[in-house]
Coordinates of C-alpha atoms and ligand atoms in Angstrom, one line a residue:
M1 CA 0.0 0.0 0.0
K2 CA 1.3 3.5 -0.9
D3 CA 2.4 5.5 2.2
T4 CA 1.0 9.0 1.8
S5 CA 2.0 10.3 5.2
L6 CA 3.8 13.7 5.0
S7 CA 4.9 13.5 8.6
V8 CA 8.6 14.6 9.0
A9 CA 9.3 12.2 11.8
T10 CA 7.6 9.0 10.7
P11 CA 8.6 7.2 13.9
N12 CA 7.7 3.8 12.7
P13 CA 10.4 2.1 10.6
S14 CA 9.1 1.3 7.1
L15 CA 8.5 -2.4 6.7
T16 CA 10.3 -4.3 4.1
S17 CA 7.8 -5.4 1.5
G18 CA 7.7 -8.8 -0.2
K19 CA 9.1 -7.3 -3.4
Q20 CA 12.0 -5.7 -1.4
K21 CA 12.8 -9.1 0.2
L22 CA 13.0 -10.6 -3.2
A23 CA 15.2 -7.7 -4.4
L24 CA 17.5 -8.2 -1.4
A25 CA 17.7 -11.9 -2.2
V26 CA 18.7 -11.2 -5.8
A27 CA 21.4 -8.7 -4.8
G28 CA 22.5 -11.0 -2.1
I29 CA 23.1 -13.9 -4.6
G30 CA 25.2 -11.5 -6.6
V31 CA 27.4 -10.6 -3.6
L32 CA 27.6 -14.2 -2.6
L33 CA 28.9 -15.2 -6.0
L34 CA 31.8 -12.8 -5.6
L35 CA 32.4 -13.8 -2.0
I36 CA 32.6 -17.5 -2.8
T37 CA 35.0 -16.8 -5.6
W38 CA 37.1 -14.7 -3.3
A39 CA 37.1 -17.4 -0.6
S40 CA 37.9 -20.2 -3.0
G41 CA 40.7 -18.3 -4.6
H42 CA 39.6 -19.5 -8.1
A43 CA 37.1 -18.3 -10.7
F44 CA 35.4 -20.6 -13.1
S45 CA 34.3 -18.8 -16.2
P46 CA 35.3 -15.4 -14.9
L47 CA 33.5 -13.2 -17.5
L48 CA 30.2 -15.0 -17.0
L49 CA 30.6 -14.9 -13.2
L50 CA 31.4 -11.1 -13.3
L51 CA 28.5 -10.2 -15.6
T52 CA 26.1 -12.4 -13.5
S53 CA 27.2 -11.1 -10.2
L54 CA 27.2 -7.3 -11.2
G55 CA 23.9 -7.8 -13.0
L56 CA 22.2 -9.4 -10.0
M57 CA 23.5 -6.7 -7.7
S58 CA 22.3 -3.9 -10.0
A59 CA 18.9 -5.5 -10.5
G60 CA 18.5 -6.1 -6.8
V61 CA 19.4 -2.5 -5.8
W62 CA 17.2 -1.1 -8.6
L63 CA 14.1 -3.2 -7.6
F64 CA 14.7 -2.4 -3.9
V65 CA 14.9 1.4 -4.2
R66 CA 12.0 1.7 -6.6
E67 CA 9.8 -0.1 -4.1
E68 CA 11.4 1.9 -1.2
Y69 CA 11.0 5.4 -2.6
L70 CA 8.3 5.4 -5.3
R71 CA 5.6 4.2 -2.9
R72 CA 6.1 7.4 -0.8
P73 CA 5.6 11.0 -1.7
E74 CA 8.7 12.9 -2.8
G75 CA 10.9 14.6 -0.2
I76 CA 12.8 13.3 2.8
K77 CA 11.5 12.1 6.1
N78 CA 13.4 10.3 8.9
N79 CA 12.0 7.0 7.6
G80 CA 13.0 5.3 10.9
V81 CA 16.8 5.6 10.4
W82 CA 17.3 5.5 14.1
F83 CA 15.3 2.3 14.4
K84 CA 17.1 0.2 11.8
S85 CA 19.9 -2.0 12.9
L86 CA 22.1 -1.1 9.9
S87 CA 21.8 2.7 10.1
A88 CA 21.6 3.0 13.9
R89 CA 24.8 1.2 15.0
G90 CA 23.0 -2.1 15.6
V91 CA 24.2 -5.6 14.9
W92 CA 24.0 -5.2 11.1
G93 CA 25.8 -1.8 11.4
W94 CA 28.7 -3.3 13.4
L95 CA 28.8 -6.3 11.0
A96 CA 29.0 -4.0 8.0
A97 CA 31.8 -2.0 9.7
I98 CA 33.8 -5.2 10.4
V99 CA 33.4 -6.4 6.8
L100 CA 34.4 -3.0 5.3
T101 CA 37.4 -2.5 7.6
G102 CA 38.4 -6.2 7.0
F103 CA 38.2 -5.6 3.2
Y104 CA 40.4 -2.5 3.3
T105 CA 42.9 -4.2 5.7
V106 CA 43.3 -7.1 3.3
L107 CA 43.4 -4.8 0.2
Y108 CA 46.2 -2.6 1.6
F109 CA 48.2 -4.8 3.8
F110 CA 47.6 -8.5 2.9
P111 CA 46.6 -8.7 -0.8
E112 CA 48.8 -11.7 -1.6
G113 CA 46.9 -15.0 -1.6
W114 CA 43.7 -13.2 -0.5
L115 CA 42.5 -11.5 -3.6
G116 CA 43.5 -14.2 -6.1
G117 CA 39.9 -15.3 -6.9
L118 CA 38.6 -11.8 -7.2
T119 CA 41.5 -10.7 -9.5
Q120 CA 40.7 -13.6 -11.8
V121 CA 37.0 -12.5 -12.0
F122 CA 38.0 -9.0 -13.2
D123 CA 40.8 -10.2 -15.5
P124 CA 38.7 -10.4 -18.7
L125 CA 37.4 -6.8 -18.1
S126 CA 40.9 -5.6 -17.4
R127 CA 42.2 -7.2 -20.6
G128 CA 39.3 -5.7 -22.6
L129 CA 39.8 -2.2 -21.3
R130 CA 43.6 -2.0 -20.8
K131 CA 45.0 -5.0 -22.6
M132 CA 46.8 -6.0 -19.4
P133 CA 46.0 -8.5 -16.6
A134 CA 43.9 -7.3 -13.6
D135 CA 45.7 -6.4 -10.3
K136 CA 44.3 -5.5 -6.9
W137 CA 43.9 -1.8 -7.8
F138 CA 41.9 -2.6 -10.9
V139 CA 39.6 -4.8 -8.8
Y140 CA 39.3 -2.1 -6.2
G141 CA 38.7 0.7 -8.8
S142 CA 36.0 -1.4 -10.5
L143 CA 34.1 -2.2 -7.3
Y144 CA 34.4 1.4 -6.2
T145 CA 33.0 2.7 -9.5
F146 CA 30.3 0.1 -9.5
S147 CA 29.3 1.1 -5.9
I148 CA 29.0 4.8 -6.9
L149 CA 27.0 4.0 -10.0
A150 CA 24.6 1.5 -8.4
L151 CA 24.1 3.4 -5.2
G152 CA 24.0 6.7 -7.1
V153 CA 20.8 5.4 -8.8
K154 CA 19.4 4.8 -5.3
F155 CA 20.4 8.4 -4.3
I156 CA 18.6 9.8 -7.4
Y157 CA 15.4 8.0 -6.5
K158 CA 15.6 9.1 -2.9
Y159 CA 16.3 12.8 -3.6
R160 CA 14.3 13.1 -6.8
H161 CA 12.5 16.2 -5.5
S162 CA 15.7 18.2 -5.6
R163 CA 17.3 19.4 -8.9
Y164 CA 20.5 20.2 -7.1
Q165 CA 20.8 16.7 -5.7
L166 CA 20.1 15.1 -9.1
L167 CA 22.8 17.2 -10.9
R168 CA 25.3 16.7 -8.2
T169 CA 24.8 12.9 -8.2
V170 CA 25.1 12.7 -12.0
S171 CA 28.2 14.7 -11.7
V172 CA 30.0 12.4 -9.2
M173 CA 28.9 9.4 -11.2
F174 CA 30.3 11.0 -14.4
F175 CA 33.6 12.0 -12.9
Q176 CA 34.2 8.7 -11.2
L177 CA 33.3 6.6 -14.3
G178 CA 35.0 8.8 -16.8
F179 CA 37.9 10.6 -15.2
A180 CA 38.8 8.1 -12.4
Y181 CA 38.1 4.8 -14.2
L182 CA 37.8 4.8 -18.0
I183 CA 40.4 7.5 -18.8
P184 CA 43.2 6.1 -16.6
A185 CA 42.4 2.7 -18.2
F186 CA 42.5 4.2 -21.7
L187 CA 45.8 5.9 -21.0
Q188 CA 47.3 2.5 -20.0
L189 CA 45.8 1.0 -23.2
M190 CA 47.7 3.7 -25.2
Q191 CA 50.9 2.9 -23.3
Q192 CA 50.7 6.2 -21.4
P193 CA 51.4 6.5 -17.6
E194 CA 48.3 6.0 -15.5
Y195 CA 46.9 9.3 -14.3
Y196 CA 43.8 10.3 -12.3
F197 CA 42.4 13.6 -13.4
T198 CA 40.1 14.0 -10.4
Y199 CA 42.8 13.9 -7.7
F200 CA 45.3 16.7 -7.0
W201 CA 47.9 17.6 -4.5
P202 CA 47.6 17.6 -1.5
L203 CA 44.9 14.9 -1.5
K204 CA 47.2 12.9 -3.8
D205 CA 50.5 13.8 -2.2
Y206 CA 52.5 12.0 -4.8
Y207 CA 51.4 14.4 -7.6
G208 CA 53.2 17.2 -5.8
S209 CA 56.4 15.3 -5.2
P210 CA 59.7 15.6 -7.1
S211 CA 59.5 12.0 -8.1
A212 CA 56.1 12.6 -9.8
V213 CA 57.4 15.6 -11.7
R214 CA 60.5 13.7 -12.8
Y215 CA 58.4 10.7 -13.8
Y216 CA 55.6 12.4 -15.7
G217 CA 58.0 15.0 -17.1
S218 CA 60.0 12.4 -18.9
A219 CA 57.8 9.4 -19.3
T220 CA 56.1 10.3 -22.6
S221 CA 55.5 13.5 -24.7
I222 CA 51.9 13.7 -23.4
S223 CA 52.5 13.0 -19.7
V224 CA 54.3 16.3 -19.1
Y225 CA 50.9 17.9 -19.5
F226 CA 49.5 15.8 -16.7
I227 CA 51.8 17.5 -14.2
I228 CA 51.1 20.9 -15.6
F229 CA 47.3 20.2 -15.3
S230 CA 47.8 19.0 -11.7
A231 CA 49.7 22.2 -10.8
L232 CA 47.1 24.4 -12.5
M233 CA 44.3 22.6 -10.6
T234 CA 46.0 23.0 -7.3
F235 CA 47.2 26.6 -7.5
V236 CA 44.8 28.3 -9.9
A237 CA 41.5 26.4 -10.3
T238 CA 41.2 25.5 -6.6
P239 CA 41.2 29.1 -5.2
V240 CA 39.2 30.5 -8.1
L241 CA 36.5 27.9 -8.0
T242 CA 36.3 27.9 -4.2
Y243 CA 36.0 31.7 -4.2
F244 CA 32.8 31.5 -6.4
L245 CA 31.4 28.1 -5.4
G246 CA 32.8 27.1 -2.0
K247 CA 34.4 23.8 -1.5
R248 CA 31.3 22.0 -2.9
W249 CA 32.7 22.2 -6.5
Y250 CA 35.2 19.6 -5.5
C251 CA 33.9 17.8 -2.4
S252 CA 30.4 17.2 -3.6
W253 CA 30.7 17.3 -7.4
V254 CA 34.0 15.8 -8.4
C255 CA 36.0 14.0 -5.7
G256 CA 35.8 10.2 -5.7
C257 CA 36.0 10.0 -1.9
G258 CA 33.1 12.4 -1.7
G259 CA 31.3 10.5 -4.4
L260 CA 31.4 7.3 -2.4
A261 CA 30.4 9.1 0.8
E262 CA 27.4 10.6 -0.9
T263 CA 26.1 7.4 -2.6
A264 CA 27.2 4.3 -0.6
G265 CA 27.5 6.3 2.6
D266 CA 24.1 8.1 2.4
P267 CA 22.3 5.7 4.8
F268 CA 24.9 6.6 7.5
R269 CA 25.1 10.4 7.1
H270 CA 23.1 11.1 10.3
L271 CA 25.7 9.2 12.4
S272 CA 28.2 12.1 12.3
D273 CA 29.0 13.5 15.8
K274 CA 27.4 17.0 16.2
S275 CA 29.1 17.9 19.5
L276 CA 31.4 20.8 20.0
R277 CA 34.0 18.3 21.2
A278 CA 33.9 16.6 17.8
W279 CA 34.2 20.0 16.1
R280 CA 37.3 20.8 18.1
I281 CA 38.9 17.4 17.4
E282 CA 38.0 17.8 13.7
R283 CA 39.9 21.1 13.5
W284 CA 43.0 19.8 15.2
M285 CA 43.1 16.6 13.2
I286 CA 42.5 17.9 9.7
H287 CA 44.9 20.8 10.0
S288 CA 47.6 18.4 11.5
V289 CA 47.3 16.2 8.4
L290 CA 47.6 19.3 6.2
V291 CA 50.7 20.4 8.0
A292 CA 52.1 16.9 7.7
V293 CA 51.6 16.8 3.9
V294 CA 53.0 20.3 3.4
L295 CA 56.1 19.3 5.5
L296 CA 56.5 16.1 3.6
T297 CA 56.3 17.8 0.2
G298 CA 58.6 20.6 1.3
L299 CA 61.2 18.2 2.7
L300 CA 61.1 16.0 -0.4
W301 CA 61.7 19.1 -2.7
L302 CA 64.5 20.3 -0.4
N303 CA 66.0 16.9 -0.4
S304 CA 65.8 16.7 -4.2
W305 CA 67.3 20.2 -4.6
Q306 CA 70.2 19.2 -2.2
K307 CA 70.6 16.0 -4.3
G308 CA 69.6 13.7 -1.4
G309 CA 71.6 15.7 1.2
V310 CA 68.7 16.3 3.6
L311 CA 66.9 13.0 3.9
G312 CA 69.3 10.7 2.1
S313 CA 68.0 7.2 1.5
F314 CA 65.2 7.9 4.1
S315 CA 63.1 9.9 1.6
Q316 CA 61.4 6.8 0.2
T317 CA 60.6 5.5 3.7
Y318 CA 59.4 9.0 4.8
S319 CA 56.8 9.1 1.9
A320 CA 55.9 5.5 2.6
I321 CA 55.1 6.2 6.3
Y322 CA 52.8 9.0 5.3
G323 CA 51.2 6.8 2.6
Y324 CA 50.6 3.9 5.1
L325 CA 49.3 6.0 7.9
I326 CA 47.2 8.6 6.1
G327 CA 46.7 7.3 2.5
M328 CA 45.8 3.7 3.6
A329 CA 45.0 3.3 7.3
F330 CA 43.1 6.7 7.6
S331 CA 41.5 7.4 4.3
G332 CA 40.7 3.7 3.5
V333 CA 40.4 1.5 6.5
V334 CA 38.9 4.1 8.8
G335 CA 37.5 6.5 6.2
V336 CA 35.2 3.9 4.6
G337 CA 35.3 1.1 7.1
F338 CA 33.8 3.4 9.8
Y339 CA 30.8 4.6 7.7
P340 CA 28.3 2.5 9.7
L341 CA 29.7 3.8 13.0
M342 CA 30.8 7.4 12.5
G343 CA 28.9 8.5 9.4
S344 CA 29.9 8.8 5.8
R345 CA 32.5 11.6 5.9
V346 CA 35.0 10.5 8.5
W347 CA 37.9 11.0 6.2
C348 CA 36.6 14.2 4.6
R349 CA 35.9 15.7 8.0
F350 CA 38.9 14.6 10.1
G351 CA 41.7 13.8 7.7
C352 CA 41.5 15.1 4.1
P353 CA 44.2 17.7 3.5
M354 CA 42.4 18.9 0.3
A355 CA 39.3 19.5 2.4
A356 CA 41.4 21.4 4.9
I357 CA 42.7 23.8 2.2
L358 CA 39.3 24.2 0.6
G359 CA 37.8 24.8 4.0
I360 CA 40.3 27.6 4.9
L361 CA 39.5 29.2 1.5
Q362 CA 35.8 28.8 2.0
K363 CA 35.9 30.3 5.4
K364 CA 38.2 33.2 4.6
K365 CA 37.7 34.0 0.9
S366 CA 34.6 32.7 -0.7
K367 CA 31.2 33.9 -1.7
F368 CA 29.5 30.6 -0.8
R369 CA 27.2 30.5 2.2
I370 CA 23.9 28.8 3.3
T371 CA 21.4 31.5 4.0
T372 CA 18.7 30.9 6.5
N373 CA 15.2 32.3 6.9
G374 CA 14.9 32.0 10.7
G375 CA 11.3 33.1 10.9
Q376 CA 10.2 29.9 9.0
C377 CA 12.2 27.4 11.1
I378 CA 10.1 25.0 13.2
S379 CA 13.2 23.6 14.9
C380 CA 12.5 20.1 13.7
G381 CA 16.3 19.4 13.5
N382 CA 16.2 17.5 10.3
C383 CA 19.0 19.7 8.8
S384 CA 21.3 19.0 11.8
T385 CA 20.4 15.3 11.8
Y386 CA 21.3 14.8 8.2
C387 CA 24.4 17.0 8.0
E388 CA 27.2 14.5 7.3
M389 CA 29.8 17.0 8.5
G390 CA 28.4 17.2 12.0
I391 CA 27.3 20.8 11.6
D392 CA 24.4 21.9 13.9
V393 CA 22.6 23.7 11.1
R394 CA 19.5 24.2 13.2
H395 CA 21.6 26.4 15.6
Y396 CA 22.2 28.9 12.7
A397 CA 18.7 28.5 11.2
Q398 CA 17.0 29.4 14.5
R399 CA 19.0 32.6 14.6
G400 CA 18.5 33.4 10.9
Q401 CA 22.3 33.4 10.6
D402 CA 24.3 32.4 7.5
V403 CA 26.0 29.0 7.8
V404 CA 29.7 29.8 7.1
R405 CA 31.7 26.8 8.2
A406 CA 35.0 25.5 6.8
S407 CA 33.9 21.9 7.0
C408 CA 30.6 22.4 5.0
V409 CA 30.9 20.4 1.8
G410 CA 27.9 22.1 0.2
C411 CA 26.1 18.7 -0.3
G412 CA 22.8 20.6 0.1
I413 CA 21.1 17.8 2.0
C414 CA 20.2 20.1 4.9
A415 CA 18.3 22.2 2.4
A416 CA 16.8 19.2 0.7
V417 CA 15.5 17.7 4.0
C418 CA 14.1 21.0 5.4
P419 CA 10.3 20.8 5.4
R420 CA 10.0 24.6 5.5
G421 CA 12.4 25.7 2.8
V422 CA 14.5 27.6 5.3
L423 CA 17.9 26.9 3.9
R424 CA 19.4 28.1 0.5
L425 CA 22.9 27.4 -0.9
E426 CA 24.0 30.7 -2.4
G427 CA 26.9 32.7 -3.7
A428 CA 26.8 36.1 -2.0
S429 CA 27.7 39.5 -3.6
A430 CA 30.4 40.1 -0.9
D431 CA 32.9 37.5 0.3
V432 CA 32.6 35.7 3.6
G433 CA 35.2 37.9 5.4
Q434 CA 33.1 41.1 4.8
R435 CA 29.7 39.5 5.4
T436 CA 30.4 37.9 8.7
Q437 CA 31.9 40.9 10.4
A438 CA 28.6 41.8 12.0
T439 CA 27.3 38.3 12.8
R440 CA 30.3 36.3 13.8
T441 CA 29.3 33.6 16.3
V442 CA 31.4 33.4 19.5
H443 CA 31.4 30.1 21.4
I444 CA 32.2 30.3 25.1
K445 CA 32.2 27.6 27.7
L446 CA 29.6 27.7 30.5
E447 CA 32.4 28.0 33.2
D448 CA 33.7 31.1 31.5
V449 CA 30.5 32.9 32.1
K450 CA 30.7 34.9 35.4
I451 CA 27.7 36.7 37.0
L452 CA 29.0 39.8 38.8
Ligands
SF4_501 S1 25.7 22.2 6.3 FE1 24.3 21.4 4.8 S2 25.4 21.6 2.9 FE2 26.9 21.8 4.5 S3 27.7 19.7 4.8 FE3 26.0 20.0 6.3 S4 24.2 19.2 5.2 FE4 25.8 19.5 3.6
SF4_502 S1 16.0 24.8 9.2 FE1 14.4 23.5 8.4 S2 15.1 21.4 8.9 FE2 16.4 22.8 10.1 S3 15.3 22.9 12.1 FE3 14.5 24.6 10.9 S4 12.7 23.8 9.9 FE4 13.8 22.0 10.6

């Protein structure tokens, strides 16, 4: 039966219908096929297995989300997210976190012997696209892209009432499929060095290092342009685009990490910690990672200029330590593995050095803001609940104050879930520094307040 309730809270969790159970079973068989192949270490008829598995998963997701969202009116309600085991840190949530962290741990630290079966499954696809055998990164990239595409379709059904959300989702799907998957594969097919056009320094620390400049500068006649493109994106496009659009142009429209968070991570966005303590920790951590990558890059260039006289043979180890700790353990194992426990933007919020730079620019020199019409706010708290970056949007809305926060990725979900149309993502006529002079928020602790 079609649920026509317009209640914002919908305290009762929606029941899984018969059709949805069937859809889950179909998708589950697809996942099971891959898991059995992974566990056995061998793939029989890899191409058939891959097509069957991905086909079943796509069909299952599609059938499930049609039934889930088309039987309700457009617009977002809580839909019982706090009552579902998977999205409320219940048994299924913990299980999902263990499986995800386990997958990333194996991928990064113990690939030998573990990923043999999976690699065989993806081998025909790899040979078809790149004319080379599959490796663990091809398997990972394929699964990553598939997740963004399949769950992007889910996102589109869910947020179909918002044009901004539709465009943004199509954008992250397009950039992931084209610029982070097909184009790098095409470059390899053409005997060119692999290059990812959606990642720049400092997120991809290697692209700013002397080794990358040497390698791309001399590998082929085309690859020198990759490094010029990378430098232009970091030093020209990033400040200019952030000035006009805020950090959303990258974090919510282009970046693959953001793309996965917005699509696969959407059921967990409300789990982000909204406390002031978390805000304090977030600022310390993200800026520490930024300082670490700036120091790393600076030292590597100094070392290169001094012909190895600064770090000596330690320079490789030094980069590797950053890569293991930040690139693998933090952005991968914790960043995605903790989706079901800490929300979908753990990495973007606490660790990403690109987000740190974009955040500083957004806070200090950008026209982007979220305007609030305080008179219309009914304090339902939907905006704060669904803010994946842990921003208490309602606090600003109640005061009719612009939301100007370094961490805001401009996903626009707060505006999409507001039942009163209070919030608008806008580019102002003056930049943030001038606008917030009069309305800057000052946070003080209770113990600092003295009554004389
Ligand atoms: S404040 Fe709104 S636009 Fe910004 S990150 Fe939170 S939900 Fe997204
Ligand atoms: S701004 Fe909208 S979503 Fe947020 S508390 Fe007010 S009415 Fe609710």
